[in-house]
Structure formats: C-alpha cells, structure tokens
C-alpha cells in the first residue's frame, strides 16, 4: 500500500470518487488497495485528474529529503571490493531502496562516499531513487543536521536497544559485502565527523542467525519503526534459511535430547519449519522428546 501511494505521487496521480465492485487486495494503516472483484465497493480510484484528492495533496504527505529515521550506506571501501562484491553491493543497496518503499520511502536513505562509477551503476539499477548521493560525509552530516549516528557493527560491544530504533535516529550500514573484509565496519567510524555509537544487533544475545545483508537489516529496523514489532521478532521475519541453519547448528551442538520446551526456544531464534528442525536433530543423533507432527 505504501509503495502504491509513493507511485501515485511520483506519477502525479490523484484520486476521485468512483464506486465499483472490487475485492480488497491489501491494507495498510486503515487504507485498502482493491482490485476488480465482488467483495465490496471502492471509494476512490487513482487518476491523472484527481479532482477529489489531487496529486498536490498526496505529495504533501510524503516527507521531504532527508527524512528521519535515516539509513546511510557507506561506500567508502567500494574500491577494495572484488568485481563480484561491487555488483553484490549495488544489488543489496537497490533492494534496500525498494524495501524502504514498503514501509517508509527512499527519502529516508542516503549513500555516502559514492564514486562516479558506483553512482552510475546504482542509478542504472534503481533510476527512480529519490534519496541522497554524497561524495563525502561532511556534506551529508550538514544535510542531516545531526551530531550523533549509530553505526551498525556486528563486532560492537553494545547491543542495539529498541528505544534507540524508535527515535529519529541515523543508522549507518557499512556497505561491506566481500567475505575477506569481515571486521572492517569499525574502520568507518574515524571518518564520520560526528559522534559515532557502534551497536550490534543480536538475537537472544547472539549475532549468529542475524542476517548481514543490508536490505534485511533495514527491513527489520523498518518493521520495528513502522509496524511496532519487537526487534527480535522482526529479525526472525527477515531471517533467511542460510542464517537460520547457521543458528540451528549452534543451538543443537549443546543438546543431547530435544524436548518440547527446547523446541519452543529454538523456534524463537530459528525461522525454519518444525520438520526441518527435527530432521536435523535426528541426523545429529539427538533424542527426540517432542510431538513429531508437523507444525
């Protein structure tokens, strides 16, 4: 629904009254997006004319750049990446901008330390981007008008607190995707001209099982901000099978039998079907003391 509203603004569409038979496709914040059907009747339809709710009125509801909370992807180590890593970084960043349109808008996002090559490749992947593109941090900090940011770093000593997420916070993601560059995120802090507070995102106290893809992290934080979800539940919702299996392996190593209570605890940190969890436990020779029915 949010994506459709942003589309209407970009295309200069408004809404006018029209009653026709429709079926509700999806809902968001009390509004419904409908498609042809027979369930109910519509109140408005999108149209370039937009007599009843004109495009100008819709545009006023979309925040100006820069909007807060704000997500910044730092491209400082663009040149250190492999060719595959640079392509992967562009892909993750473009998906992040697209994901934000489900919850907020790409005006809540900036890229910094962007080289001409990186900018060209990103805009080719996501030509409608309405966020910020900056060559250095000085201009971005001036635009954001902040004196404190949070650098998301899996190696940070302090965990990210949900109260920090719900504030109008600026979050920095490292833009570091090559495997041989693990641990480089901390190197970003000295180059940011404001107070930098490093935070790690955890799942029941551990970073194992927490996705490291930029778009997944931004989606989890957006779910907390917009939907009001607890952080750990949001992480579980965006956890891919690869990261879930990594966490499952860690958890099963300490078990010699799997009870219903242990299974419940596992499913709080592992987004996998019950059947897969039980099969992996059995493969490891763990005694099963649970209901073997799927669920």
Coordinates of C-alpha atoms in Angstrom, one line a residue:
X1 CA 0.0 0.0 0.0
X2 CA 2.8 2.4 0.9
X3 CA 4.5 1.5 -2.4
X4 CA 1.3 2.3 -4.3
X5 CA 1.0 5.7 -2.5
X6 CA 4.6 6.6 -3.4
X7 CA 4.0 5.5 -7.0
X8 CA 0.9 7.8 -7.2
X9 CA 2.9 10.7 -6.0
X10 CA 5.8 10.1 -8.5
X11 CA 3.4 9.7 -11.4
X12 CA 1.3 12.8 -10.4
X13 CA -1.8 10.8 -9.8
X14 CA -4.7 11.9 -7.6
X15 CA -7.9 10.2 -6.5
X16 CA -11.5 10.8 -7.4
X17 CA -14.7 9.2 -6.2
X18 CA -15.9 6.2 -8.0
X19 CA -18.0 3.3 -6.7
X20 CA -17.4 0.0 -8.4
X21 CA -17.3 -3.6 -7.3
X22 CA -13.9 -4.6 -6.1
X23 CA -12.0 -7.1 -3.9
X24 CA -9.6 -5.9 -1.2
X25 CA -6.0 -6.8 -2.2
X26 CA -4.1 -5.4 0.8
X27 CA -4.5 -2.9 3.6
X28 CA -2.2 -0.5 5.3
X29 CA -2.9 1.9 8.2
X30 CA -6.6 1.8 7.6
X31 CA -6.4 2.2 3.8
X32 CA -7.2 -0.6 1.4
X33 CA -5.9 -1.3 -2.1
X34 CA -8.5 -3.0 -4.2
X35 CA -8.7 -4.9 -7.5
X36 CA -11.7 -5.8 -9.6
X37 CA -13.9 -8.2 -7.7
X38 CA -17.3 -8.6 -6.0
X39 CA -16.5 -8.3 -2.2
X40 CA -17.2 -4.7 -1.6
X41 CA -17.3 -1.3 -3.4
X42 CA -14.5 1.2 -3.8
X43 CA -14.4 4.8 -2.5
X44 CA -11.8 6.2 -4.9
X45 CA -9.8 5.4 -8.0
X46 CA -6.4 6.7 -9.0
X47 CA -6.5 9.1 -12.0
X48 CA -4.3 11.8 -13.5
X49 CA -7.2 14.2 -13.0
X50 CA -7.5 13.6 -9.2
X51 CA -10.4 16.1 -8.6
X52 CA -11.3 14.9 -5.1
X53 CA -7.8 14.2 -3.7
X54 CA -5.4 16.0 -6.1
X55 CA -1.7 15.0 -6.6
X56 CA -0.5 18.0 -4.7
X57 CA -2.4 16.9 -1.6
X58 CA -0.9 13.4 -1.8
X59 CA 2.6 14.9 -2.3
X60 CA 2.3 16.8 0.9
X61 CA 2.1 13.6 2.9
X62 CA 5.4 12.3 1.5
X63 CA 8.3 13.5 3.7
X64 CA 10.9 15.8 2.2
X65 CA 14.5 14.7 2.0
X66 CA 16.2 14.0 4.3
X67 CA 13.5 12.1 6.3
X68 CA 14.1 10.6 9.7
X69 CA 14.8 7.9 10.8
X70 CA 17.5 7.8 8.2
X71 CA 19.6 4.9 6.8
X72 CA 23.0 5.6 5.3
X73 CA 25.0 3.1 3.3
X74 CA 28.7 3.9 3.4
X75 CA 30.6 3.1 0.1
X76 CA 34.0 4.0 1.5
X77 CA 35.5 0.6 0.7
X78 CA 34.0 0.4 -2.8
X79 CA 37.4 0.1 -4.4
X80 CA 38.5 -2.6 -2.1
X81 CA 35.8 -5.0 -3.2
X82 CA 36.1 -7.7 -5.8
X83 CA 34.1 -7.3 -9.0
X84 CA 31.5 -9.7 -7.6
X85 CA 31.5 -7.7 -4.3
X86 CA 30.8 -4.4 -6.1
X87 CA 27.9 -6.0 -8.0
X88 CA 26.6 -7.5 -4.8
X89 CA 26.8 -4.2 -3.0
X90 CA 24.8 -2.4 -5.8
X91 CA 22.2 -5.2 -5.7
X92 CA 21.8 -5.0 -1.9
X93 CA 21.6 -1.3 -1.9
X94 CA 19.0 -1.2 -4.7
X95 CA 16.9 -3.8 -2.9
X96 CA 17.2 -1.7 0.3
X97 CA 15.7 1.3 -1.5
X98 CA 12.9 -0.8 -2.9
X99 CA 12.2 -2.3 0.5
X100 CA 12.0 1.1 2.2
X101 CA 9.1 1.9 -0.2
X102 CA 7.1 -0.8 1.6
X103 CA 7.5 0.9 4.9
X104 CA 8.8 4.5 4.6
X105 CA 10.3 5.9 1.4
X106 CA 13.7 6.1 -0.2
X107 CA 13.9 9.7 1.1
X108 CA 14.8 8.0 4.3
X109 CA 18.0 6.8 2.7
X110 CA 21.4 8.1 1.5
X111 CA 24.6 6.7 0.0
X112 CA 27.9 8.3 1.0
X113 CA 31.4 8.1 -0.3
X114 CA 29.9 7.3 -3.6
X115 CA 32.4 7.3 -6.5
X116 CA 31.2 8.2 -10.0
X117 CA 31.3 4.6 -11.1
X118 CA 29.3 3.5 -8.1
X119 CA 26.7 6.2 -8.6
X120 CA 26.3 5.4 -12.3
X121 CA 25.9 1.7 -11.5
X122 CA 23.4 2.3 -8.7
X123 CA 21.2 4.7 -10.7
X124 CA 21.2 2.2 -13.5
X125 CA 19.9 -0.4 -11.1
X126 CA 17.4 2.0 -9.4
X127 CA 16.9 5.0 -11.6
X128 CA 13.9 6.4 -9.7
X129 CA 15.9 6.8 -6.4
X130 CA 14.8 10.0 -4.5
X131 CA 17.3 9.7 -1.6
X132 CA 20.7 11.3 -1.3
X133 CA 24.0 10.6 -3.1
X134 CA 27.1 12.1 -1.5
X135 CA 30.9 12.1 -2.2
X136 CA 31.8 12.6 1.5
X137 CA 30.4 12.7 5.0
X138 CA 30.8 16.4 5.6
X139 CA 28.0 17.4 3.2
X140 CA 25.7 14.6 4.4
X141 CA 26.1 15.5 8.1
X142 CA 25.3 19.1 7.3
X143 CA 22.2 18.0 5.4
X144 CA 21.1 15.7 8.1
X145 CA 21.8 18.2 10.9
X146 CA 22.8 15.6 13.4
X147 CA 25.7 15.3 15.9
X148 CA 25.2 11.6 16.6
X149 CA 24.7 8.5 14.5
X150 CA 24.6 4.7 15.1
X151 CA 27.0 2.5 13.2
X152 CA 25.6 -1.0 12.9
X153 CA 28.6 -3.2 13.6
X154 CA 28.3 -7.0 14.5
X155 CA 31.6 -6.6 16.5
X156 CA 30.4 -3.7 18.6
X157 CA 30.4 -4.2 22.4
X158 CA 26.9 -2.7 23.0
X159 CA 23.6 -4.2 21.7
X160 CA 21.2 -2.0 19.8
X161 CA 18.3 -1.0 22.1
X162 CA 14.7 -0.8 20.7
X163 CA 14.3 2.6 22.2
X164 CA 17.1 3.8 20.0
X165 CA 15.4 2.4 17.0
X166 CA 12.2 4.3 17.6
X167 CA 13.9 7.6 17.9
X168 CA 14.6 9.7 14.9
X169 CA 18.0 8.0 14.5
X170 CA 20.5 7.9 11.7
X171 CA 21.7 4.4 11.1
X172 CA 24.9 3.7 9.1
X173 CA 25.5 0.4 7.4
X174 CA 29.0 -0.4 6.3
X175 CA 28.5 -1.4 2.6
X176 CA 31.0 -4.2 3.2
X177 CA 30.0 -7.5 1.5
X178 CA 33.1 -9.4 0.5
X179 CA 33.9 -12.3 2.9
X180 CA 37.6 -11.3 3.3
X181 CA 36.5 -7.9 4.6
X182 CA 34.8 -9.1 7.7
X183 CA 35.6 -6.8 10.7
X184 CA 36.1 -3.7 8.6
X185 CA 33.0 -1.9 9.7
X186 CA 34.8 -0.4 12.7
X187 CA 37.2 1.3 10.3
X188 CA 34.4 3.5 9.2
X189 CA 33.9 5.3 12.5
X190 CA 37.0 7.6 12.4
X191 CA 35.9 9.0 9.0
X192 CA 32.5 10.2 10.2
X193 CA 32.6 13.8 11.5
X194 CA 30.2 13.4 14.4
X195 CA 29.7 11.2 17.5
X196 CA 29.6 7.6 16.4
X197 CA 28.0 5.0 18.6
X198 CA 28.6 1.4 17.5
X199 CA 25.8 -1.1 18.1
X200 CA 25.4 -4.8 17.3
X201 CA 22.0 -6.4 16.5
X202 CA 21.5 -9.7 18.4
X203 CA 19.0 -12.5 18.6
X204 CA 18.7 -13.7 22.2
X205 CA 22.1 -12.3 22.9
X206 CA 24.0 -13.7 19.9
X207 CA 24.8 -12.3 16.4
X208 CA 24.6 -15.8 15.0
X209 CA 21.5 -16.1 12.9
X210 CA 21.1 -12.3 12.4
X211 CA 21.2 -11.5 8.7
X212 CA 24.1 -9.5 7.4
X213 CA 22.5 -8.3 4.1
X214 CA 21.9 -4.5 4.1
X215 CA 18.3 -4.8 2.9
X216 CA 17.4 -7.4 5.5
X217 CA 18.7 -5.3 8.3
X218 CA 16.9 -2.2 7.1
X219 CA 13.7 -4.2 6.7
X220 CA 14.0 -5.5 10.3
X221 CA 14.5 -2.0 11.6
X222 CA 11.7 -0.6 9.5
X223 CA 9.3 -3.2 10.8
X224 CA 10.1 -2.1 14.4
X225 CA 9.7 1.6 13.4
X226 CA 6.5 1.3 11.3
X227 CA 4.8 -1.8 12.5
X228 CA 5.8 -1.6 16.1
X229 CA 7.2 -5.2 16.1
X230 CA 9.7 -6.2 18.8
X231 CA 13.2 -6.3 17.3
X232 CA 13.8 -10.0 17.8
X233 CA 10.5 -10.9 16.0
X234 CA 11.4 -8.5 13.2
X235 CA 14.8 -10.2 12.8
X236 CA 13.2 -13.6 12.7
X237 CA 10.8 -12.4 10.0
X238 CA 13.7 -11.4 7.7
X239 CA 16.0 -14.3 8.6
X240 CA 16.9 -16.3 5.5
X241 CA 17.2 -20.1 5.7
X242 CA 21.0 -19.8 5.4
X243 CA 21.3 -17.8 8.6
X244 CA 18.6 -19.8 10.3
X245 CA 20.5 -23.0 9.7
X246 CA 23.7 -21.4 11.0
X247 CA 21.9 -20.6 14.3
X248 CA 20.3 -24.0 14.4
X249 CA 23.7 -25.7 14.1
X250 CA 24.9 -23.6 17.1
X251 CA 21.9 -24.4 19.2
X252 CA 21.9 -28.1 18.5
X253 CA 25.5 -28.6 19.4
X254 CA 24.7 -28.2 23.1
X255 CA 21.8 -30.6 23.2
X256 CA 21.7 -34.4 23.7
X257 CA 17.9 -34.5 23.6
X258 CA 15.2 -32.2 22.2
X259 CA 12.1 -31.6 24.4
X260 CA 9.0 -29.5 23.6
X261 CA 10.4 -26.7 25.7
X262 CA 13.8 -26.7 23.9
X263 CA 11.9 -26.8 20.5
X264 CA 9.9 -23.8 21.5
X265 CA 13.1 -22.0 22.4
X266 CA 14.7 -23.0 19.1
X267 CA 11.8 -21.6 17.2
X268 CA 12.3 -18.2 18.9
X269 CA 15.7 -17.9 17.1
X270 CA 15.3 -20.1 14.0
X271 CA 12.9 -19.3 11.2
X272 CA 12.6 -22.9 9.9
X273 CA 9.8 -25.4 9.6
X274 CA 9.4 -27.7 12.6
X275 CA 10.0 -30.7 10.3
X276 CA 13.4 -29.4 9.2
X277 CA 14.5 -28.8 12.8
X278 CA 13.5 -32.3 13.8
X279 CA 15.2 -33.9 10.8
X280 CA 18.5 -32.1 11.6
X281 CA 18.3 -33.0 15.3
X282 CA 17.7 -36.6 14.4
X283 CA 20.6 -36.6 11.9
X284 CA 22.9 -35.4 14.7
X285 CA 21.8 -38.3 16.9
X286 CA 19.8 -36.1 19.3
X287 CA 17.0 -37.9 21.2
X288 CA 13.6 -36.5 20.3
X289 CA 11.1 -36.0 23.1
X290 CA 8.6 -34.0 21.1
X291 CA 5.4 -34.4 19.2
X292 CA 6.5 -35.5 15.7
X293 CA 3.5 -34.0 13.9
X294 CA 4.3 -31.1 11.5
X295 CA 3.6 -27.7 12.8

